[in-house]
């Protein structure tokens, strides 16, 4: 059973930055290196949408972003620490949501939440205007 522990959310003014972290435990080291990882977000009354996704570690790694965050957010991973990050810059009030990290045992790039096997508990990000 893979457990995901998120941190880094909070309240920030528009234009500010936050970095979210998600530490994974309970799996195998070799497994994490090939797992796909992602961040999703869900605002009140809305569906859970992809923010960013990243594939396996190493030279074959690739990423995908929602159009609304391209150029502002960056997803990364540290396989030695079994941790993924989401650096969020130039934050806007419309970025306000609960952010969830997710892990899938498949190695391909996936943007559909249904393809992810494990989820964190969520961390609140609030951007004031």
Short mmCIF file of the C-alpha atoms (twelve columns), coordinates in Angstrom:
data_MODEL
# 
_entry.id   MODEL 
# 
loop_
_atom_site.group_PDB 
_atom_site.id 
_atom_site.type_symbol 
_atom_site.label_atom_id 
_atom_site.label_alt_id 
_atom_site.label_comp_id 
_atom_site.label_asym_id 
_atom_site.label_seq_id 
_atom_site.Cartn_x 
_atom_site.Cartn_y 
_atom_site.Cartn_z 
_atom_site.pdbx_PDB_model_num 
ATOM 1   C CA . UNK A 1   0.000   0.000  0.000   1 
ATOM 2   C CA . UNK A 2   1.484   3.320  -1.096  1 
ATOM 3   C CA . UNK A 3   0.904   6.286  1.208   1 
ATOM 4   C CA . UNK A 4   1.228   9.890  0.035   1 
ATOM 5   C CA . UNK A 5   1.921   12.753 2.428   1 
ATOM 6   C CA . UNK A 6   1.404   16.261 1.030   1 
ATOM 7   C CA . UNK A 7   2.663   19.537 2.422   1 
ATOM 8   C CA . UNK A 8   3.245   23.137 1.394   1 
ATOM 9   C CA . UNK A 9   -0.231  24.530 0.927   1 
ATOM 10  C CA . UNK A 10  -1.410  27.763 2.487   1 
ATOM 11  C CA . UNK A 11  -2.600  31.313 1.936   1 
ATOM 12  C CA . UNK A 12  -0.710  33.561 -0.485  1 
ATOM 13  C CA . UNK A 13  -1.388  36.826 -2.257  1 
ATOM 14  C CA . UNK A 14  -1.894  36.961 -5.991  1 
ATOM 15  C CA . UNK A 15  1.450   36.975 -7.765  1 
ATOM 16  C CA . UNK A 16  3.105   34.984 -5.018  1 
ATOM 17  C CA . UNK A 17  4.601   31.489 -5.027  1 
ATOM 18  C CA . UNK A 18  4.191   28.213 -3.195  1 
ATOM 19  C CA . UNK A 19  5.865   24.836 -3.489  1 
ATOM 20  C CA . UNK A 20  3.906   21.702 -2.763  1 
ATOM 21  C CA . UNK A 21  5.619   18.459 -1.790  1 
ATOM 22  C CA . UNK A 22  4.349   14.912 -1.826  1 
ATOM 23  C CA . UNK A 23  6.373   12.192 -0.118  1 
ATOM 24  C CA . UNK A 24  5.523   8.608  -1.030  1 
ATOM 25  C CA . UNK A 25  6.095   5.611  1.233   1 
ATOM 26  C CA . UNK A 26  5.123   1.969  1.411   1 
ATOM 27  C CA . UNK A 27  6.219   1.011  -2.082  1 
ATOM 28  C CA . UNK A 28  9.490   -0.233 -3.476  1 
ATOM 29  C CA . UNK A 29  12.309  2.074  -4.516  1 
ATOM 30  C CA . UNK A 30  12.550  0.509  -7.947  1 
ATOM 31  C CA . UNK A 31  8.813   0.816  -8.296  1 
ATOM 32  C CA . UNK A 32  8.704   4.522  -7.584  1 
ATOM 33  C CA . UNK A 33  11.295  5.221  -10.239 1 
ATOM 34  C CA . UNK A 34  8.911   3.909  -12.895 1 
ATOM 35  C CA . UNK A 35  5.619   5.156  -11.450 1 
ATOM 36  C CA . UNK A 36  3.776   8.068  -13.012 1 
ATOM 37  C CA . UNK A 37  3.024   10.963 -10.670 1 
ATOM 38  C CA . UNK A 38  0.723   13.950 -10.912 1 
ATOM 39  C CA . UNK A 39  -1.011  16.827 -9.193  1 
ATOM 40  C CA . UNK A 40  -4.740  17.442 -9.471  1 
ATOM 41  C CA . UNK A 41  -6.867  20.184 -7.964  1 
ATOM 42  C CA . UNK A 42  -10.491 20.576 -7.042  1 
ATOM 43  C CA . UNK A 43  -12.267 23.861 -6.368  1 
ATOM 44  C CA . UNK A 44  -15.630 23.956 -4.533  1 
ATOM 45  C CA . UNK A 45  -18.433 22.751 -6.767  1 
ATOM 46  C CA . UNK A 46  -16.063 21.701 -9.540  1 
ATOM 47  C CA . UNK A 47  -14.532 18.484 -10.775 1 
ATOM 48  C CA . UNK A 48  -11.044 17.293 -9.939  1 
ATOM 49  C CA . UNK A 49  -8.825  18.428 -12.785 1 
ATOM 50  C CA . UNK A 50  -5.259  17.680 -13.780 1 
ATOM 51  C CA . UNK A 51  -2.695  20.351 -12.985 1 
ATOM 52  C CA . UNK A 52  0.487   18.560 -14.041 1 
ATOM 53  C CA . UNK A 53  1.774   15.056 -14.624 1 
ATOM 54  C CA . UNK A 54  5.219   13.517 -14.913 1 
ATOM 55  C CA . UNK A 55  6.337   10.100 -16.085 1 
ATOM 56  C CA . UNK A 56  9.161   7.884  -14.907 1 
ATOM 57  C CA . UNK A 57  12.480  9.217  -13.687 1 
ATOM 58  C CA . UNK A 58  15.505  9.698  -15.841 1 
ATOM 59  C CA . UNK A 59  16.140  10.614 -19.429 1 
ATOM 60  C CA . UNK A 60  12.794  9.224  -20.585 1 
ATOM 61  C CA . UNK A 61  10.819  11.471 -18.232 1 
ATOM 62  C CA . UNK A 62  8.178   13.731 -19.765 1 
ATOM 63  C CA . UNK A 63  5.590   16.165 -18.397 1 
ATOM 64  C CA . UNK A 64  2.139   17.524 -19.175 1 
ATOM 65  C CA . UNK A 65  0.380   20.626 -17.872 1 
ATOM 66  C CA . UNK A 66  -3.076  22.099 -17.882 1 
ATOM 67  C CA . UNK A 67  -3.208  25.069 -20.244 1 
ATOM 68  C CA . UNK A 68  -4.162  27.361 -17.369 1 
ATOM 69  C CA . UNK A 69  -0.868  26.741 -15.519 1 
ATOM 70  C CA . UNK A 70  1.634   26.446 -18.364 1 
ATOM 71  C CA . UNK A 71  4.569   28.774 -17.850 1 
ATOM 72  C CA . UNK A 72  3.669   29.320 -14.188 1 
ATOM 73  C CA . UNK A 73  3.804   25.871 -12.573 1 
ATOM 74  C CA . UNK A 74  6.507   23.212 -12.729 1 
ATOM 75  C CA . UNK A 75  6.282   19.577 -11.682 1 
ATOM 76  C CA . UNK A 76  9.387   17.650 -10.694 1 
ATOM 77  C CA . UNK A 77  10.391  14.535 -8.821  1 
ATOM 78  C CA . UNK A 78  13.266  13.360 -6.660  1 
ATOM 79  C CA . UNK A 79  13.393  9.609  -6.964  1 
ATOM 80  C CA . UNK A 80  16.021  9.276  -4.244  1 
ATOM 81  C CA . UNK A 81  13.473  10.735 -1.818  1 
ATOM 82  C CA . UNK A 82  10.376  9.240  -3.452  1 
ATOM 83  C CA . UNK A 83  9.006   12.768 -3.557  1 
ATOM 84  C CA . UNK A 84  7.289   14.893 -6.155  1 
ATOM 85  C CA . UNK A 85  6.996   18.664 -6.139  1 
ATOM 86  C CA . UNK A 86  4.812   21.325 -7.660  1 
ATOM 87  C CA . UNK A 87  6.402   24.763 -7.875  1 
ATOM 88  C CA . UNK A 88  3.671   27.349 -8.333  1 
ATOM 89  C CA . UNK A 89  4.586   30.866 -9.397  1 
ATOM 90  C CA . UNK A 90  2.546   33.938 -10.365 1 
ATOM 91  C CA . UNK A 91  -0.417  32.531 -8.489  1 
ATOM 92  C CA . UNK A 92  -3.890  33.800 -9.320  1 
ATOM 93  C CA . UNK A 93  -7.131  33.725 -7.279  1 
ATOM 94  C CA . UNK A 94  -8.500  31.165 -9.739  1 
ATOM 95  C CA . UNK A 95  -5.751  28.774 -8.612  1 
ATOM 96  C CA . UNK A 96  -7.518  28.476 -5.262  1 
ATOM 97  C CA . UNK A 97  -8.401  24.814 -4.681  1 
ATOM 98  C CA . UNK A 98  -7.513  21.690 -2.770  1 
ATOM 99  C CA . UNK A 99  -4.460  20.155 -4.433  1 
ATOM 100 C CA . UNK A 100 -3.982  16.393 -4.498  1 
ATOM 101 C CA . UNK A 101 -0.924  14.395 -5.423  1 
ATOM 102 C CA . UNK A 102 -1.444  11.092 -7.159  1 
ATOM 103 C CA . UNK A 103 0.646   8.097  -8.176  1 
ATOM 104 C CA . UNK A 104 -0.030  5.421  -10.750 1 
ATOM 105 C CA . UNK A 105 1.764   2.118  -11.202 1 
ATOM 106 C CA . UNK A 106 1.843   2.539  -14.948 1 
ATOM 107 C CA . UNK A 107 4.811   4.306  -16.461 1 
ATOM 108 C CA . UNK A 108 3.111   6.248  -19.254 1 
ATOM 109 C CA . UNK A 109 1.963   9.871  -19.122 1 
ATOM 110 C CA . UNK A 110 -1.639  9.971  -17.864 1 
ATOM 111 C CA . UNK A 111 -3.942  12.961 -17.517 1 
ATOM 112 C CA . UNK A 112 -7.104  11.128 -16.443 1 
ATOM 113 C CA . UNK A 113 -7.675  10.915 -12.687 1 
ATOM 114 C CA . UNK A 114 -9.240  7.470  -13.067 1 
ATOM 115 C CA . UNK A 115 -5.846  6.084  -14.125 1 
ATOM 116 C CA . UNK A 116 -4.174  6.910  -10.795 1 
ATOM 117 C CA . UNK A 117 -3.996  4.281  -8.085  1 
ATOM 118 C CA . UNK A 118 -3.017  6.228  -4.972  1 
ATOM 119 C CA . UNK A 119 -4.005  9.656  -3.672  1 
ATOM 120 C CA . UNK A 120 -2.890  12.045 -0.981  1 
ATOM 121 C CA . UNK A 121 -5.280  13.630 1.493   1 
ATOM 122 C CA . UNK A 122 -5.157  17.029 -0.223  1 
ATOM 123 C CA . UNK A 123 -3.694  20.378 0.775   1 
ATOM 124 C CA . UNK A 124 -5.535  23.689 0.575   1 
ATOM 125 C CA . UNK A 125 -4.105  26.485 -1.555  1 
ATOM 126 C CA . UNK A 126 -5.817  29.856 -1.233  1 
ATOM 127 C CA . UNK A 127 -4.784  32.831 -3.352  1 
ATOM 128 C CA . UNK A 128 -6.112  36.206 -2.267  1 
ATOM 129 C CA . UNK A 129 -6.619  39.087 -4.679  1 
# 
